[in-house]
Coordinates of C-alpha atoms and ligand atoms in Angstrom, one line a residue:
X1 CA 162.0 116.8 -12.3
X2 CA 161.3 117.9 -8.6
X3 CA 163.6 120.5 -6.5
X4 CA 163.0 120.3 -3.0
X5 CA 163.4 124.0 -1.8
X6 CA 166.7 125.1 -0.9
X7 CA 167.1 124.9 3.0
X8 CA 167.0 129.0 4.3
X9 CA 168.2 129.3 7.8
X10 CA 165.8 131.6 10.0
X11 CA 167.9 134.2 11.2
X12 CA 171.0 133.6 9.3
X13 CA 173.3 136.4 8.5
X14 CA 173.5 136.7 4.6
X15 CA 176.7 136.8 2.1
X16 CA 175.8 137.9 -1.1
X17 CA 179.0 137.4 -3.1
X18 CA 178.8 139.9 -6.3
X19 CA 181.5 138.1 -8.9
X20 CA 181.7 140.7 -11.6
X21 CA 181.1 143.2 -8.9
X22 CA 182.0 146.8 -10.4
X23 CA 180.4 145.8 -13.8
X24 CA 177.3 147.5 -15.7
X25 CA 174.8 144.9 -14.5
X26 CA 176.0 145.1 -10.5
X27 CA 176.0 148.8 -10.4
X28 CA 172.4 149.5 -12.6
X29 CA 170.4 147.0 -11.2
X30 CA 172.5 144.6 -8.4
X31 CA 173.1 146.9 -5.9
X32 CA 170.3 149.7 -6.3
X33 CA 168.1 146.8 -5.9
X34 CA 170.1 145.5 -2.8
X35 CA 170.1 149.1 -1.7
X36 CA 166.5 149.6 -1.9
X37 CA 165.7 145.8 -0.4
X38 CA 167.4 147.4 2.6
X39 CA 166.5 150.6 3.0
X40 CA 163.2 149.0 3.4
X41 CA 164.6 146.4 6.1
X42 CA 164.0 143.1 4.4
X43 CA 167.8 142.4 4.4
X44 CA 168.8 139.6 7.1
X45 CA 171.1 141.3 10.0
X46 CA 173.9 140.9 9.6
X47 CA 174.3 141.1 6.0
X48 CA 177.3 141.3 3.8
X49 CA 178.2 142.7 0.4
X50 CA 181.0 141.2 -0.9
X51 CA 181.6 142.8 -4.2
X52 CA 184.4 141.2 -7.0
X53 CA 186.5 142.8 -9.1
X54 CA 190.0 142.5 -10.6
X55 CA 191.2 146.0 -10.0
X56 CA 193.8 146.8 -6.9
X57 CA 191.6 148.9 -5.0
X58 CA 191.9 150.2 -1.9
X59 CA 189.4 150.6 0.3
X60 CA 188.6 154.4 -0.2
X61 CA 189.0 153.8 -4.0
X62 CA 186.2 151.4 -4.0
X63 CA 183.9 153.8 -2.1
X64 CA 184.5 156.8 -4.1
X65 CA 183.7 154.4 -7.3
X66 CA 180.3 153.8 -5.4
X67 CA 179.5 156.6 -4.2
X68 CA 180.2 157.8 -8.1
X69 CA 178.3 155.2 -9.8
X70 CA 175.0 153.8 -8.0
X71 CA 173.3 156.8 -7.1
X72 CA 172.5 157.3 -10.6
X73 CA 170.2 154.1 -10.5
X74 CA 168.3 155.1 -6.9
X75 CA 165.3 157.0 -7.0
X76 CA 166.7 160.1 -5.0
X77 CA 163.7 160.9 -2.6
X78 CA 164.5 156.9 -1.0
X79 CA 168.7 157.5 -0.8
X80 CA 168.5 159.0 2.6
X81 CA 171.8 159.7 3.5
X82 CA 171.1 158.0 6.9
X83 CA 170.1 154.7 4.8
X84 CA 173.0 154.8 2.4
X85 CA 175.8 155.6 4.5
X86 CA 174.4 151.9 6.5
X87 CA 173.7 150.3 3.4
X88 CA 177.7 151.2 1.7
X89 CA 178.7 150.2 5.3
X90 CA 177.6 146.8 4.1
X91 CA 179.7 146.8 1.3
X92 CA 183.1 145.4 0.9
X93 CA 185.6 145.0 -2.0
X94 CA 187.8 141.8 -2.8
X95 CA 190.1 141.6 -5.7
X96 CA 189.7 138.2 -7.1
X97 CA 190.4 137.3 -10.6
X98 CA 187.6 134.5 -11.4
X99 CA 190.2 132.4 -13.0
X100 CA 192.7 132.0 -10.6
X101 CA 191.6 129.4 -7.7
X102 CA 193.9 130.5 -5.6
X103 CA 192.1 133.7 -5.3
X104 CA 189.4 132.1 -4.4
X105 CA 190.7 132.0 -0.9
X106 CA 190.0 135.6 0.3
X107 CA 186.7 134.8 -0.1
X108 CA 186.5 132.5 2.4
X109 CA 188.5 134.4 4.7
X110 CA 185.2 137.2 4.5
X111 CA 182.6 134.6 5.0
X112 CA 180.6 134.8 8.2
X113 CA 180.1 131.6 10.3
X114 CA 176.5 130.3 9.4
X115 CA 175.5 132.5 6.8
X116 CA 173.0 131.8 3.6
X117 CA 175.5 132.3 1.1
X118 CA 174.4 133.6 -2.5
X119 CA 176.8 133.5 -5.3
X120 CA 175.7 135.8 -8.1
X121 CA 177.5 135.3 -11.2
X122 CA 177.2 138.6 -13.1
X123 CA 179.7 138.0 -15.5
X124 CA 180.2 136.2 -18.8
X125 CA 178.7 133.1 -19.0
X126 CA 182.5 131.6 -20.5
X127 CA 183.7 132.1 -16.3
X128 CA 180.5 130.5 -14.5
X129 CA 181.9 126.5 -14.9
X130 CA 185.4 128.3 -13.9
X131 CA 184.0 130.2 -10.6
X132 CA 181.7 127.0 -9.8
X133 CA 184.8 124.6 -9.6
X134 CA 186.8 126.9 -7.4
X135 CA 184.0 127.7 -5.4
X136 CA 184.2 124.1 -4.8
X137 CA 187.7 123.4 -4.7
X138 CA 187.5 126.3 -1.9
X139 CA 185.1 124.6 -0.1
X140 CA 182.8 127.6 -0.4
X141 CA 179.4 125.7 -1.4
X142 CA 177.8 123.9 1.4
X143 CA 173.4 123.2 1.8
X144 CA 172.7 126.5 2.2
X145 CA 175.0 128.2 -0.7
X146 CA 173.4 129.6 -3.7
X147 CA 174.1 130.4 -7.1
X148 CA 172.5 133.0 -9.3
X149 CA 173.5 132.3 -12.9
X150 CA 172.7 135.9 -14.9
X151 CA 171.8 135.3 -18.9
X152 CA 172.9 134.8 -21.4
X153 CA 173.1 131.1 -20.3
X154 CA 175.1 130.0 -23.9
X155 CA 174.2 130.8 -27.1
X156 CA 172.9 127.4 -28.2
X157 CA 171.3 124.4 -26.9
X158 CA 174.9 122.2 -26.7
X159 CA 176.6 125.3 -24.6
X160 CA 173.5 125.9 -22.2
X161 CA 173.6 121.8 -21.9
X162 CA 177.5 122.5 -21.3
X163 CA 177.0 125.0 -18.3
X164 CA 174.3 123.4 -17.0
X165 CA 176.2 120.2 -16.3
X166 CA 179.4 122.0 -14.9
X167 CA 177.3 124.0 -12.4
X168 CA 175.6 120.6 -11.9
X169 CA 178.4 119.4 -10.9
X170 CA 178.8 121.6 -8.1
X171 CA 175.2 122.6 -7.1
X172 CA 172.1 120.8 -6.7
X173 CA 169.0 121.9 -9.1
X174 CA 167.6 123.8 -6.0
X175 CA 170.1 125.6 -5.6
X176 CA 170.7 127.2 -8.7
X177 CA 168.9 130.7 -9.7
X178 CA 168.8 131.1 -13.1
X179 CA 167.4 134.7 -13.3
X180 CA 165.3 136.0 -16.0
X181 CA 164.4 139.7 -14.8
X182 CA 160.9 139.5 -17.1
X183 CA 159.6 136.9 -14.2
X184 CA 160.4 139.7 -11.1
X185 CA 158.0 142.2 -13.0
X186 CA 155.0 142.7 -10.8
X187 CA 153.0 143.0 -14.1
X188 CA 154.6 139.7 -15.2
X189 CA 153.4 138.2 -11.8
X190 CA 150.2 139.9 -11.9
X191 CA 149.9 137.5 -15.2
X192 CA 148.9 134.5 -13.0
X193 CA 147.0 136.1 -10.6
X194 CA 144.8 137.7 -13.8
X195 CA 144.6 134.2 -15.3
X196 CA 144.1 131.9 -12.2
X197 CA 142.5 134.3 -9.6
X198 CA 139.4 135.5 -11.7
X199 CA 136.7 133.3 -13.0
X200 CA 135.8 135.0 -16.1
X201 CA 138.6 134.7 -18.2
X202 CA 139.7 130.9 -18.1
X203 CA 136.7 129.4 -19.4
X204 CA 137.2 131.5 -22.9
X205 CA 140.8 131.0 -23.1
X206 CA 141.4 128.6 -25.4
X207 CA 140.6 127.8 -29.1
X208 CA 138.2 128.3 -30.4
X209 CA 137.6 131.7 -28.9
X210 CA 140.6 132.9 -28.8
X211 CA 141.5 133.9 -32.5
X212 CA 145.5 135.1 -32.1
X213 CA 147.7 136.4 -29.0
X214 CA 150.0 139.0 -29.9
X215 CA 153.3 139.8 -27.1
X216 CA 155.3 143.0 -28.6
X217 CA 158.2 143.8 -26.3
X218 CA 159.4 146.7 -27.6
X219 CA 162.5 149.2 -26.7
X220 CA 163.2 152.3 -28.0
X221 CA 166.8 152.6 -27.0
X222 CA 169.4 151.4 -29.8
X223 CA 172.0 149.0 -28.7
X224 CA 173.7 151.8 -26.7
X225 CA 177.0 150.8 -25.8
X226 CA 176.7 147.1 -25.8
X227 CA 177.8 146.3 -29.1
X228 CA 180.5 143.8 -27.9
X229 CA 177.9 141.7 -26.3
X230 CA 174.9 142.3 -28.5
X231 CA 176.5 141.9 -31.9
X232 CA 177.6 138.1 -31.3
X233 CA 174.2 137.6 -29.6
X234 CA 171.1 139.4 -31.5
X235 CA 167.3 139.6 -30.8
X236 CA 166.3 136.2 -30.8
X237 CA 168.8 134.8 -28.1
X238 CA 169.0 138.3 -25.9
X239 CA 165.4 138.3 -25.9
X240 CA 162.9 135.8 -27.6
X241 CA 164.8 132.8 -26.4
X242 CA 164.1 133.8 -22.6
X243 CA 161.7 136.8 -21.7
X244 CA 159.0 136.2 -25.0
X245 CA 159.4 133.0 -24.4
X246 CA 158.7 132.9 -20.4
X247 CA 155.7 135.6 -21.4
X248 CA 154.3 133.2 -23.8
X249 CA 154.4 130.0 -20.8
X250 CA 152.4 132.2 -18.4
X251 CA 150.0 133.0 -20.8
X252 CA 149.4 129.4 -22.2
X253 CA 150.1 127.3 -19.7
X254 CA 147.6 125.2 -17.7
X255 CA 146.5 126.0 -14.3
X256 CA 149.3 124.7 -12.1
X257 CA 148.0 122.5 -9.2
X258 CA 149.8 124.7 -6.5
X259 CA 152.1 127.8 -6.3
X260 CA 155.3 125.4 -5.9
X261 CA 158.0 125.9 -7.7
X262 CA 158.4 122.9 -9.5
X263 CA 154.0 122.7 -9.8
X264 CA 154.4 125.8 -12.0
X265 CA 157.6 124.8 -13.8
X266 CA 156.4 121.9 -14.8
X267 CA 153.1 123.9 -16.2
X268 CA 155.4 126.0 -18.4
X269 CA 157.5 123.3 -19.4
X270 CA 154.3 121.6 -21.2
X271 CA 154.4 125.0 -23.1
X272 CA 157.6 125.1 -24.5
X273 CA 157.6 121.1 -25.2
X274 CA 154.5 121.5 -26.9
X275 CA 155.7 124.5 -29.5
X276 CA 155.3 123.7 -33.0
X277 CA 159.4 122.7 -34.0
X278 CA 160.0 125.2 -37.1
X279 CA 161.9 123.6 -40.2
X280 CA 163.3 125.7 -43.0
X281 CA 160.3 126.6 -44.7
X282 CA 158.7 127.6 -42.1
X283 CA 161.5 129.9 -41.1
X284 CA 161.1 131.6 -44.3
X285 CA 157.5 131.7 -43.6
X286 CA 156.8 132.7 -40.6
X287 CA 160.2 134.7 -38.9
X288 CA 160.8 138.1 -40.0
X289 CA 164.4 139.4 -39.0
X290 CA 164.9 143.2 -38.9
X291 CA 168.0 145.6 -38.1
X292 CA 167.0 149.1 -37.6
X293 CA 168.6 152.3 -40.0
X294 CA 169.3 155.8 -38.6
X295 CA 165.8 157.5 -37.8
X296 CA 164.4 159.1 -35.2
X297 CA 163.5 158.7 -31.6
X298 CA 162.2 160.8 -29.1
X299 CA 162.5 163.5 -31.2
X300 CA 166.0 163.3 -31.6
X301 CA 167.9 161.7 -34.6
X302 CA 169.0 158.4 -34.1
X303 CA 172.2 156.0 -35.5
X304 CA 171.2 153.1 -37.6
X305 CA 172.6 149.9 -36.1
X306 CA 175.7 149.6 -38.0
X307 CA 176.5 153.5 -36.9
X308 CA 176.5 152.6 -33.2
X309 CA 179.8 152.0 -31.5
X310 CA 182.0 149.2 -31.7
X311 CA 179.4 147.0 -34.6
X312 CA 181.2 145.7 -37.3
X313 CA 180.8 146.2 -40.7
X314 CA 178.3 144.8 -42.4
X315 CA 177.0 143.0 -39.2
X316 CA 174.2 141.0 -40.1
X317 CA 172.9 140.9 -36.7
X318 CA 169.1 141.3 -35.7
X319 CA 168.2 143.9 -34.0
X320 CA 164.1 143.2 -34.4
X321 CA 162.5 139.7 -34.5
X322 CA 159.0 139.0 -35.7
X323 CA 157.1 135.4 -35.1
X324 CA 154.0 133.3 -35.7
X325 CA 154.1 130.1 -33.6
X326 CA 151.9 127.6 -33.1
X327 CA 151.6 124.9 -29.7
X328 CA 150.5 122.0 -30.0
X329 CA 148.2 121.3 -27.7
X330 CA 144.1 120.9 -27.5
X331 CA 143.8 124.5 -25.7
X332 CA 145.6 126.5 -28.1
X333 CA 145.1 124.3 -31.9
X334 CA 144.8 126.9 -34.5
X335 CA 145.9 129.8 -32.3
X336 CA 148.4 131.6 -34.2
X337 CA 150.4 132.9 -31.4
X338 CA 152.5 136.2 -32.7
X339 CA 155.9 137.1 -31.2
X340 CA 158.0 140.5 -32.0
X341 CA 160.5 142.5 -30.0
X342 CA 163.1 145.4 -31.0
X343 CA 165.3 147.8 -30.3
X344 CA 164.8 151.3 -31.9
X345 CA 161.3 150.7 -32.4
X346 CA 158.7 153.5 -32.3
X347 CA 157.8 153.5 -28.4
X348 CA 159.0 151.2 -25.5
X349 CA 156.0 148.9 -25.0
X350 CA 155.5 145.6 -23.6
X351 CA 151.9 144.2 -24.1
X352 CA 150.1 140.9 -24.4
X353 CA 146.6 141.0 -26.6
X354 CA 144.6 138.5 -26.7
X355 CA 142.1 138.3 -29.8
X356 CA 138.8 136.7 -29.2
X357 CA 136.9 135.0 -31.7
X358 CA 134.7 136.9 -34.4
X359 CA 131.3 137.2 -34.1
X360 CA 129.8 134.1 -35.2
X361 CA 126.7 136.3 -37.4
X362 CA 126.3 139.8 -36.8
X363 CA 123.0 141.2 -35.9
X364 CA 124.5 144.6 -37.1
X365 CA 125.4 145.7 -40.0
X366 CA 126.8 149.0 -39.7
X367 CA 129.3 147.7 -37.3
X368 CA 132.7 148.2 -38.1
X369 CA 134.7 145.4 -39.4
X370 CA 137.3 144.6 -36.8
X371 CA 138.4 142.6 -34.0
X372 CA 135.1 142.5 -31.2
X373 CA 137.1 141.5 -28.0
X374 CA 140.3 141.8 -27.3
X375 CA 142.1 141.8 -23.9
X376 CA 145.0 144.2 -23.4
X377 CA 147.5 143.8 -20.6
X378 CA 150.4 146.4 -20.6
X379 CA 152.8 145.0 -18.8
X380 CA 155.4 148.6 -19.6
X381 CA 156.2 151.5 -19.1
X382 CA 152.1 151.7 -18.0
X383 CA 150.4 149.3 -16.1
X384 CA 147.0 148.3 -16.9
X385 CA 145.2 145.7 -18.5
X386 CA 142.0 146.8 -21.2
X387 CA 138.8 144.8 -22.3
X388 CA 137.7 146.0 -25.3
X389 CA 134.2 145.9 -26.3
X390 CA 131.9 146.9 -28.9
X391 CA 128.6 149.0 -27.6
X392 CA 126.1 151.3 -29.2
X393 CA 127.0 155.2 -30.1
X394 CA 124.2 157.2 -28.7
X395 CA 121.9 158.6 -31.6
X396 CA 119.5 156.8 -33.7
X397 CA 120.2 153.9 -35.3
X398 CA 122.3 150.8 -34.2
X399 CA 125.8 152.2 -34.9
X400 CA 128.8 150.2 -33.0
X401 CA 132.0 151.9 -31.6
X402 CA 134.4 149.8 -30.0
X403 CA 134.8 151.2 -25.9
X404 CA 137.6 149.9 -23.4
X405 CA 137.2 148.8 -19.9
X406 CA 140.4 150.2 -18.5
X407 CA 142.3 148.8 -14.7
X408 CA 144.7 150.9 -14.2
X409 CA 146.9 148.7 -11.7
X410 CA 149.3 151.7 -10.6
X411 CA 146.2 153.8 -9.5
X412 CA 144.4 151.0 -7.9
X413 CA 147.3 150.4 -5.2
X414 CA 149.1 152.6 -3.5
X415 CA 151.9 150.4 -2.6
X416 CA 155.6 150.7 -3.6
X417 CA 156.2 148.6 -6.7
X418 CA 159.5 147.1 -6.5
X419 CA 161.9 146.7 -9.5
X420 CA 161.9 142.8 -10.8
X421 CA 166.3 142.6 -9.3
X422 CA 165.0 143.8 -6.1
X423 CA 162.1 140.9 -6.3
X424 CA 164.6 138.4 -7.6
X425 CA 167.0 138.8 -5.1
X426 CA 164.5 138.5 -1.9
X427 CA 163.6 135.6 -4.1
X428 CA 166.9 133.8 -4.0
X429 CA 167.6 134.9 0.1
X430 CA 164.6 133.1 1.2
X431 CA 165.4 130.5 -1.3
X432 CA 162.1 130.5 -3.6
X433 CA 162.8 129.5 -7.0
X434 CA 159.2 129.9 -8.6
X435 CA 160.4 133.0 -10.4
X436 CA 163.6 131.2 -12.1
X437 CA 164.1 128.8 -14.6
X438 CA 164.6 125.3 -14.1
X439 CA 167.4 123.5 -16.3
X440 CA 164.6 121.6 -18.5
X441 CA 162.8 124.8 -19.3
X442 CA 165.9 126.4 -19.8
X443 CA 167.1 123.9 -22.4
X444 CA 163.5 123.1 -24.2
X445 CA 163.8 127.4 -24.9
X446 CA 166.9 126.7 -26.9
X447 CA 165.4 123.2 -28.6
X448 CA 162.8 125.6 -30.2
X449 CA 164.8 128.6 -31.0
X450 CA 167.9 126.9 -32.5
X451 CA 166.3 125.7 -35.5
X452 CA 164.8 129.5 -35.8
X453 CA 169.0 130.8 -36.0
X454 CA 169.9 127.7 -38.0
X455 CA 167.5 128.2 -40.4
X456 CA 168.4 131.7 -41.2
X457 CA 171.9 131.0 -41.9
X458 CA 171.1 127.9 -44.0
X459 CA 168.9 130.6 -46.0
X460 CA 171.1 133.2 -45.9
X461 CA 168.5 135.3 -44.6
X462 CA 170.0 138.8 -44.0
X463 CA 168.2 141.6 -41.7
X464 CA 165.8 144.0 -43.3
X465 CA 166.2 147.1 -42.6
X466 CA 164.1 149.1 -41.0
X467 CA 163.6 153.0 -39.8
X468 CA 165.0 153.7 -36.0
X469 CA 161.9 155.2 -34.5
X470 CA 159.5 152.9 -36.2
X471 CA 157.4 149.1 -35.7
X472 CA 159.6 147.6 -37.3
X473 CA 160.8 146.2 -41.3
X474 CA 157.3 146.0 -43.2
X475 CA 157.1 142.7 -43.6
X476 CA 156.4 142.0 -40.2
X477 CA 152.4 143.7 -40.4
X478 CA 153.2 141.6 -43.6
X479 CA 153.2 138.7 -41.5
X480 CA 150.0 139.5 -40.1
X481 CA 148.2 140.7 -42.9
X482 CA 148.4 136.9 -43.9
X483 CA 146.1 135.8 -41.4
X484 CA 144.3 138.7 -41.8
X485 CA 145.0 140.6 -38.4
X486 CA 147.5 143.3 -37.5
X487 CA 149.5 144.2 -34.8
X488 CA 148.1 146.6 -32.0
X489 CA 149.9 149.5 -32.7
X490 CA 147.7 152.1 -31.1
X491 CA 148.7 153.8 -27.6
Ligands
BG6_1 C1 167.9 142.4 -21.3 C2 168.4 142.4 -22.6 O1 167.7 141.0 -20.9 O2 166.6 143.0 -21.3 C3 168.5 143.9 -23.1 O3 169.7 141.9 -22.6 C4 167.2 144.5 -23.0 O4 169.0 143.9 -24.5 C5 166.6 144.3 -21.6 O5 167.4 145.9 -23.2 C6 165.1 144.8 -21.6 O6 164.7 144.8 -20.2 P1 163.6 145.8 -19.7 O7 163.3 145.4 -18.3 O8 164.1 147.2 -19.9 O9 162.4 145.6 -20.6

């Protein structure tokens, strides 16, 4: 599939057209990110902030909502009140209820002539073929219009196949930005520059000497107050199905012939074609679903999952996934390749570790028995990546301790890191799409994780429980205890 890159205008004024405008997502990540993009000056003058709700608002309404809920999100010391009094000057409020097409027309009443227009759907993914077709019927697309489709794109592969035609309809491929936020974190980025800018690693990374790679995302906030969304949705398609997933192609994937968009999609495409399809057995095998009990974190007690607001009774949603897959390819054969995220979990972590290959004889026999080499990158809340090696504790004798090489990427530059939104979105203004998923990668996630949620209802497979604070239901280290390895669990 090729997507020639969306036209960007030098010098065009920008709309960025918030639908879902005054929800959670728009106010915790949209606009702080929008905020911080121009408080740095790397918004194109003029730009507008159109910003869609259903509520009759006045103007002075909206601001004071504003002004009440994004300065929570902003890092205080860069809220100048110089900068944000210019940046909400930018802002504007239009009722528009998504399903009316009629309504559609204020919207191009606020458009300026000539501008790169960027349609961000935060809402649910039910309204995005409904806001597409009056877009169109508005005559609001044109070459340079953009749409940003937020996830959950469906909940299977038949509905993603569903919204990706109906956007289809209406927008080329290269215009559509189909945002995974994992992909706008600079440690995500830093991935390929680790993998492809270095010499030393790609040589070893493949099979045979690499023995497993481990990705933990974990959280240790509970579902908070997203029950509505969550419950219907679970671990595996709110995060496996797109962010493990998308960690798991950069890691694997072969060296891309050039940065362009499509060169690396294609590159991760390979990846997810070339996972191992799961049937029943192997469900029961090798998935471990979890759903975490009242606990513990940060010190403070914590509500089990079906305590939290607004979950059901008796939910049988995951709140914890744990998974060995396999690709099929000649770089990674007989990798076992482990997956697991949670919420609740014991500490908010996000690392890759990649196992080299035992020592083929050892020369020493007091050395402990554990894994030699093994390459840490800590993607969050710390950046760094780790080489662990074995070397010699001082003193007689030809005792081994394993020692870390240690990067610390936050100390080594001094430059601001920007959050992944505010990445994205400079992203989808200059109109490169390297960082988003195409619609074949998007639907070859859902080919592989489908069979993973049908096979757990055709076994009845209900959650184990496990303690809030904690790793997770035991039969995950269970799961690697069968190959004999174990998850990194140390800080
Ligand atoms: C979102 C999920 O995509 O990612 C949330 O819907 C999850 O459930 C969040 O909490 C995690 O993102 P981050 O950036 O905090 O690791």
């Amino acid at each position: 599939m090729t997507s020639p890159a969306p036209v960007t205008l030098a010098d065009a004024p920008l709309d960025m057209v918030i639908f879902g405008g005054v929800g959670d997502l728009s106010l915790r990540k949209l606009l702080p990110a929008l905020f911080m993009a121009h408080s740095h000056g790397n918004l194109p003058e003029p730009s507008r902030i159109h910003v869609l709700g259903r509520q009759a608002w006045d103007e002075a309404t909206f601001r004071a909502f504003i002004e009440d809920k994004v300065p929570p999100f902003i890092d205080a010391a860069a809220r100048t009140p110089d900068a944000w009094a210019r940046f909400v000057a930018r802002l504007s409020y239009l009722m528009l209820d998504a399903t009316q097409c009629a309504d559609f027309a204020v919207l191009g009443h606020a458009m300026q002539p000539g501008s790169t227009r960027v349609h961000y759907l935060a809402t649910s993914p039910g309204l995005f073929t409904t806001i597409c077709a009056h877009l169109a019927s508005n005559g609001l697309i044109d070459p340079h219009t953009r749409v940003v489709l937020e996830k959950p794109l469906g909940h299977d592969l038949a509905s993603a196949r569903q919204i990706n035609d109906e956007v289809g309809k209406h927008f080329a491929e290269h215009q559509i930005f189909r945002i995974d936020h994992y992909l706008g974190k600079e440690t995500v980025q830093n991935l390929m520059v680790l993998r492809f800018g270095n010499t030393i690693f790609e040589p070893l990374w493949r099979s045979p000497f690499i023995k497993s790679v481990q990705i933990t995302v974990a959280e240790s906030v509970g579902v908070g107050s997203r029950a509505g969304f969550y419950d219907s949705t679970g671990a595996l398609r709110d995060m496996v199905q797109n962010h493990l997933l998308q960690l798991l192609c950069i890691v694997a994937m072969e060296p891309p012939v050039s940065l362009d968009p499509d060169a690396v999609r294609d590159e991760k495409l390979k990846v997810l074609r070339s996972l191992r399809p799961m049937t029943v057995s192997d469900v029961a095998r090798d998935t471990v679903r979890g759903q975490y009990t009242p606990g513990a974190s940060g010190g403070e007690a914590a509500a089990g999952y079906l305590q939290e607001a607004n979950v059901p009774p008796g939910s049988g949603t995951e709140t914890f996934v744990a998974l060995r897959a396999h690709i099929n390819n000649w770089r990674w054969a007989n990798v076992p390749i482990f997956l697991r995220t949670g919420k609740r979990m014991a500490e908010r972590r996000s690392e890759i570790v990649i196992e080299f290959a035992d020592l083929p004889f050892t020369l020493f026999p007091d050395a402990p028995r554990q894994p030699v080499n093994r390459l840490l990158i800590r993607l969050q809340p710390e950046e760094h990546v780790q080489l662990q090696m074995m070397a010699k504790e001082p003193g007689s004798g030809m005792r081994l301790r394993p020692v870390s090489l240690k990067l610390d990427l936050e100390a080594a530059f001094e430059a601001r890191r920007a959050e992944a939104y505010e990445r994205l979105l400079m992203d989808v203004i200059k109109g490169r799409l390297t960082h988003f998923m195409r619609r074949d990668e998007l639907e070859a996630a859902w080919t592989w994780v489908e069979p993973i949620q049908n096979g757990w209802a055709t076994l009845d497979e209900k959650p184990r429980p496990y303690t809030a604070g904690t790793w997770g239901p035991a039969a995950s280290s269970a799961l690697m205890a069968r190959d004999n390895m174990a998850w990194v669990e140390e800080a």
